[in-house]
Tab-separated table of C-alpha atoms and ligand atoms in Angstrom:
chain	number	residue	atom	x	y	z
A	16	MET	CA	114.032	140.614	39.812
A	17	GLY	CA	115.646	138.973	36.827
A	18	PRO	CA	118.409	136.412	36.921
A	19	GLN	CA	121.823	137.158	38.384
A	20	ILE	CA	124.634	136.177	36.017
A	21	HIS	CA	128.243	135.423	36.941
A	22	LEU	CA	130.827	134.541	34.268
A	23	PHE	CA	134.301	133.109	34.837
A	24	ARG	CA	137.057	131.437	32.855
A	25	CYS	CA	137.296	127.639	32.677
A	26	LEU	CA	140.021	125.555	31.028
A	27	GLU	CA	141.752	127.467	28.215
A	28	ASP	CA	138.925	129.483	26.707
A	29	ASN	CA	135.636	128.034	27.932
A	30	ILE	CA	133.271	130.403	29.686
A	31	GLY	CA	131.779	129.174	32.940
A	32	ALA	CA	128.449	130.740	33.855
A	33	LEU	CA	126.221	130.701	36.912
A	34	ILE	CA	122.597	131.815	36.513
A	35	ARG	CA	120.796	132.480	39.803
A	36	ASP	CA	117.191	133.153	40.700
A	37	SER	CA	117.482	135.739	43.461
A	38	GLU	CA	113.955	134.970	44.752
A	39	SER	CA	114.483	131.293	45.489
A	40	GLY	CA	118.284	131.121	45.561
A	41	ALA	CA	118.275	128.383	42.930
A	42	CYS	CA	121.454	128.527	40.854
A	43	ALA	CA	122.427	126.753	37.648
A	44	ALA	CA	125.837	126.150	36.137
A	45	VAL	CA	125.789	126.359	32.355
A	46	ASP	CA	127.539	123.155	31.336
A	47	ALA	CA	130.307	121.663	33.453
A	48	PRO	CA	133.620	122.507	31.793
A	49	ASP	CA	135.649	122.435	35.002
A	50	GLU	CA	134.411	121.422	38.456
A	51	ALA	CA	137.215	123.270	40.278
A	52	ALA	CA	136.515	126.570	38.520
A	53	ILE	CA	132.786	126.236	39.177
A	54	THR	CA	133.425	125.463	42.842
A	55	GLN	CA	135.641	128.530	43.085
A	56	ALA	CA	132.949	130.691	41.448
A	57	LEU	CA	130.373	129.375	43.916
A	58	ALA	CA	132.707	130.218	46.800
A	59	GLU	CA	133.267	133.744	45.460
A	60	THR	CA	129.562	134.458	44.970
A	61	GLY	CA	128.252	132.536	47.971
A	62	TRP	CA	125.662	130.965	45.681
A	63	GLU	CA	124.489	127.345	46.081
A	64	LEU	CA	124.373	125.087	43.056
A	65	SER	CA	120.998	123.448	42.366
A	66	ASP	CA	121.193	122.653	38.660
A	67	CYS	CA	123.529	122.017	35.757
A	68	LEU	CA	122.162	122.894	32.328
A	69	VAL	CA	123.998	120.991	29.596
A	70	THR	CA	123.987	122.464	26.077
A	71	HIS	CA	125.782	119.636	24.247
A	72	SER	CA	127.988	116.646	24.874
A	73	HIS	CA	131.428	117.845	23.773
A	74	TRP	CA	133.913	116.888	26.484
A	75	ASP	CA	134.825	120.449	27.408
A	76	HIS	CA	131.198	121.063	28.379
A	77	VAL	CA	130.431	117.855	30.275
A	78	GLN	CA	133.622	116.579	31.899
A	79	GLY	CA	132.779	118.132	35.287
A	80	ILE	CA	129.239	116.768	35.564
A	81	GLU	CA	129.968	113.734	37.739
A	82	ALA	CA	132.099	115.717	40.167
A	83	LEU	CA	129.450	118.458	40.435
A	84	LYS	CA	126.749	115.891	41.091
A	85	GLN	CA	128.749	114.201	43.791
A	86	ARG	CA	129.705	117.430	45.471
A	87	TYR	CA	126.409	119.345	45.283
A	88	GLY	CA	123.727	116.776	44.451
A	89	CYS	CA	122.573	119.112	41.689
A	90	ARG	CA	120.027	118.170	39.072
A	91	VAL	CA	121.537	117.643	35.618
A	92	VAL	CA	119.456	118.687	32.598
A	93	ALA	CA	120.674	117.447	29.210
A	94	PRO	CA	119.473	117.073	25.625
A	95	ALA	CA	117.627	113.821	24.955
A	96	SER	CA	119.921	113.123	21.992
A	97	ALA	CA	123.152	113.446	24.005
A	98	GLY	CA	123.863	109.698	24.320
A	99	ASP	CA	125.699	108.758	27.531
A	100	VAL	CA	125.288	112.265	28.913
A	101	ALA	CA	121.504	111.993	28.496
A	102	GLU	CA	121.477	108.542	30.099
A	103	ALA	CA	123.176	109.871	33.190
A	104	ALA	CA	121.048	113.056	33.385
A	105	ASP	CA	118.195	113.613	35.839
A	106	THR	CA	116.040	115.459	33.313
A	107	ILE	CA	116.246	115.026	29.563
A	108	VAL	CA	114.768	117.706	27.360
A	109	ARG	CA	113.624	118.217	23.789
A	110	GLU	CA	112.430	121.047	21.565
A	111	GLY	CA	109.578	122.965	23.216
A	112	ASP	CA	110.107	121.648	26.765
A	113	THR	CA	110.328	124.119	29.633
A	114	ILE	CA	112.635	123.719	32.613
A	115	CYS	CA	112.830	125.934	35.687
A	116	VAL	CA	115.712	127.163	37.816
A	117	GLY	CA	113.742	128.296	40.832
A	118	GLU	CA	111.157	130.612	39.300
A	119	LEU	CA	113.197	131.274	36.147
A	120	ALA	CA	111.685	129.389	33.221
A	121	ALA	CA	113.669	128.404	30.135
A	122	ARG	CA	112.295	127.005	26.927
A	123	ILE	CA	114.411	124.454	25.086
A	124	TRP	CA	115.337	124.921	21.450
A	125	GLU	CA	117.035	122.123	19.543
A	126	THR	CA	119.812	123.855	17.597
A	127	PRO	CA	121.920	121.245	15.769
A	128	GLY	CA	124.713	122.360	13.452
A	129	HIS	CA	127.780	122.751	15.684
A	130	CYS	CA	126.948	119.172	16.662
A	131	ALA	CA	123.810	117.060	16.332
A	132	ASP	CA	122.730	117.159	19.995
A	133	HIS	CA	123.074	120.881	20.719
A	134	ILE	CA	120.287	122.735	22.549
A	135	VAL	CA	119.998	126.299	23.810
A	136	TYR	CA	118.031	127.564	26.820
A	137	HIS	CA	115.802	130.585	26.252
A	138	PHE	CA	114.623	132.346	29.421
A	139	HIS	CA	111.894	134.167	27.501
A	140	ALA	CA	110.487	136.215	30.392
A	141	ASP	CA	113.992	137.390	31.272
A	142	ASP	CA	115.340	138.065	27.759
A	143	LEU	CA	118.257	135.708	28.311
A	144	LEU	CA	119.672	133.003	26.031
A	145	LEU	CA	122.282	130.398	26.956
A	146	ALA	CA	123.760	129.792	23.524
A	147	GLY	CA	126.509	127.237	24.225
A	148	ASP	CA	128.678	126.764	21.127
A	149	VAL	CA	126.094	127.897	18.545
A	150	LEU	CA	126.696	131.646	18.745
A	151	PHE	CA	129.834	133.391	20.001
A	152	VAL	CA	130.566	137.092	20.394
A	153	MET	CA	131.136	138.179	16.764
A	154	GLY	CA	131.381	134.513	15.748
A	155	CYS	CA	129.666	131.132	15.691
A	156	GLY	CA	130.516	127.501	16.354
A	157	ARG	CA	132.340	125.319	13.883
A	158	VAL	CA	130.475	122.491	12.244
A	159	PHE	CA	131.623	119.414	14.220
A	160	GLY	CA	129.287	116.518	13.538
A	161	GLY	CA	126.413	118.756	12.510
A	162	ASP	CA	125.821	120.457	9.162
A	163	TYR	CA	125.956	123.964	7.733
A	164	ASP	CA	122.275	124.302	6.856
A	165	SER	CA	121.200	123.314	10.373
A	166	LEU	CA	123.657	125.752	11.915
A	167	PHE	CA	122.424	128.519	9.622
A	168	ARG	CA	118.812	127.831	10.614
A	169	ALA	CA	119.719	127.795	14.321
A	170	LEU	CA	121.456	131.156	13.972
A	171	GLU	CA	118.519	132.607	12.025
A	172	ARG	CA	116.211	131.592	14.825
A	173	ILE	CA	118.470	133.215	17.412
A	174	ARG	CA	118.768	136.354	15.259
A	175	ALA	CA	114.969	136.761	15.379
A	176	LEU	CA	114.962	137.164	19.182
A	177	PRO	CA	114.283	140.656	20.604
A	178	ASP	CA	117.249	143.014	20.296
A	179	ALA	CA	117.551	143.413	24.065
A	180	THR	CA	118.057	139.661	24.614
A	181	ARG	CA	121.282	139.001	26.489
A	182	VAL	CA	123.295	136.037	25.280
A	183	VAL	CA	125.774	133.989	27.315
A	184	VAL	CA	128.174	132.126	25.003
A	185	GLY	CA	130.319	129.034	25.559
A	186	HIS	CA	133.829	130.235	24.678
A	187	ASP	CA	135.782	133.468	24.749
A	188	TYR	CA	137.062	133.460	21.174
A	189	THR	CA	136.024	137.082	20.979
A	190	LEU	CA	139.260	138.780	19.931
A	191	ALA	CA	140.025	136.237	17.186
A	192	ASN	CA	136.407	136.442	16.056
A	193	ALA	CA	136.543	140.236	15.900
A	194	ARG	CA	139.734	140.163	13.824
A	195	PHE	CA	138.154	137.780	11.342
A	196	ALA	CA	134.894	139.768	11.293
A	197	VAL	CA	136.762	142.953	10.323
A	198	LYS	CA	138.350	141.108	7.386
A	199	ALA	CA	134.925	139.955	6.171
A	200	ASP	CA	133.112	143.235	6.876
A	201	PRO	CA	135.781	145.957	6.653
A	202	HIS	CA	133.483	148.985	6.260
A	203	ASN	CA	131.364	148.263	9.332
A	204	ALA	CA	131.946	151.087	11.843
A	205	ALA	CA	130.148	149.321	14.707
A	206	LEU	CA	132.426	146.343	14.189
A	207	ALA	CA	135.595	148.460	14.129
A	208	ALA	CA	134.594	149.938	17.492
A	209	ARG	CA	133.881	146.529	18.892
A	210	LEU	CA	137.266	145.181	17.762
A	211	GLU	CA	138.843	147.933	19.858
A	212	GLU	CA	136.712	146.906	22.810
A	213	ALA	CA	137.743	143.251	22.332
A	214	GLU	CA	141.427	144.240	22.211
A	215	ALA	CA	141.122	146.304	25.392
A	216	ARG	CA	139.282	143.585	27.227
A	217	ALA	CA	141.724	140.876	26.124
A	218	ALA	CA	144.657	143.049	27.232
A	219	GLY	CA	143.021	143.421	30.643
A	220	LYS	CA	142.271	139.671	30.877
A	221	ASP	CA	138.614	140.622	31.067
A	222	LEU	CA	136.357	137.788	29.911
A	223	PHE	CA	134.152	138.761	26.948
A	224	GLY	CA	131.304	136.258	26.865
A	225	LEU	CA	128.089	138.219	27.334
A	226	THR	CA	126.491	140.011	24.423
A	227	THR	CA	123.095	141.060	23.073
A	228	ILE	CA	121.174	140.210	19.940
A	229	ALA	CA	121.305	143.871	18.845
A	230	GLU	CA	125.116	143.970	19.115
A	231	GLU	CA	125.484	140.659	17.268
A	232	LYS	CA	123.149	141.759	14.475
A	233	ALA	CA	125.328	144.827	14.028
A	234	THR	CA	128.740	143.135	14.163
A	235	ASN	CA	128.603	139.335	13.777
A	236	PRO	CA	129.284	138.315	10.150
A	237	PHE	CA	127.469	134.997	10.671
A	238	LEU	CA	124.262	136.903	11.474
A	239	ARG	CA	124.867	139.259	8.537
A	240	ALA	CA	124.974	136.840	5.599
A	241	HIS	CA	121.995	138.730	4.085
A	242	GLU	CA	124.055	141.906	3.752
A	243	PRO	CA	125.377	142.573	0.226
A	244	ALA	CA	128.768	143.563	1.692
A	245	LEU	CA	129.240	140.090	3.207
A	246	ALA	CA	128.145	138.350	0.006
A	247	GLU	CA	130.670	140.436	-1.933
A	248	ALA	CA	133.412	139.643	0.576
A	249	VAL	CA	133.120	135.929	-0.228
A	250	GLY	CA	132.636	136.483	-3.972
A	251	LEU	CA	128.956	135.479	-3.885
A	252	ALA	CA	127.070	138.691	-4.678
A	253	GLY	CA	123.406	137.886	-5.286
A	254	SER	CA	123.611	134.404	-3.736
A	255	PRO	CA	121.243	133.223	-0.999
A	256	PRO	CA	122.339	133.894	2.584
A	257	GLU	CA	122.785	130.158	3.295
A	258	ALA	CA	125.554	130.018	0.678
A	259	VAL	CA	127.175	133.212	1.965
A	260	PHE	CA	127.048	131.851	5.510
A	261	ARG	CA	128.732	128.622	4.503
A	262	ALA	CA	131.463	130.452	2.585
A	263	LEU	CA	132.110	132.717	5.586
A	264	ARG	CA	132.312	129.742	7.963
A	265	GLU	CA	134.683	127.862	5.633
A	266	TRP	CA	136.865	130.971	5.288
A	267	LYS	CA	137.006	131.325	9.074
A	268	ASN	CA	137.933	127.607	9.398
A	269	LYS	CA	141.129	128.302	7.482
A	270	GLY	CA	142.169	131.169	9.740
B	22	LIG	ZN1	131.255	122.294	21.424
């Protein structure tokens, strides 16, 4: 059996996620945006928290850590470069390390760009990626303390994962992302259909924070900087994808 996944809203637009190993019952919260929302999700599922997997040290991902630790005695896993958050963690991790949630094994990738200390967790045997604020549904993180080239490389690495890989993202910016994506890639039929899905889900207050690599390759402009249509959209026909990516991200920053 693969991992069980439960998503729920935290704060304004953060996505809370619980990842559970059904064999052992071990259960990890992805980041700690909001202790109360995580506690409510645990009550609804009946799952017991064993771990908290931190992707990066922005406040809206770590503010609930202390309260979760006190309440559940969970192990906190954090990137080695995350400063105070790393100092307070039980397990610090770097590129290439493997951590386990019960029997579920995740490899650590260092993915700076959104910020310098960002990591993602790749459960390779389960085709699951916890992407934090690197990749969003039809979007990607802003550059806050990282740099564009690093973010581009991180996204290229994620793009190379198998198509069936499921991706849990850190925020539900999906509708705004889809609207921007359609501006940048107006002749993409898969994207037009997905904008409709995002509108329907937003209208129904249905969280949209789980995607796949195949869907993102088809619709996410930040994974499509190699496509001539995207280069043309930013006036950079014939330019390398790094430059197209940066121009797309700067355009989105203004919106
Ligand atoms: Zn962030």
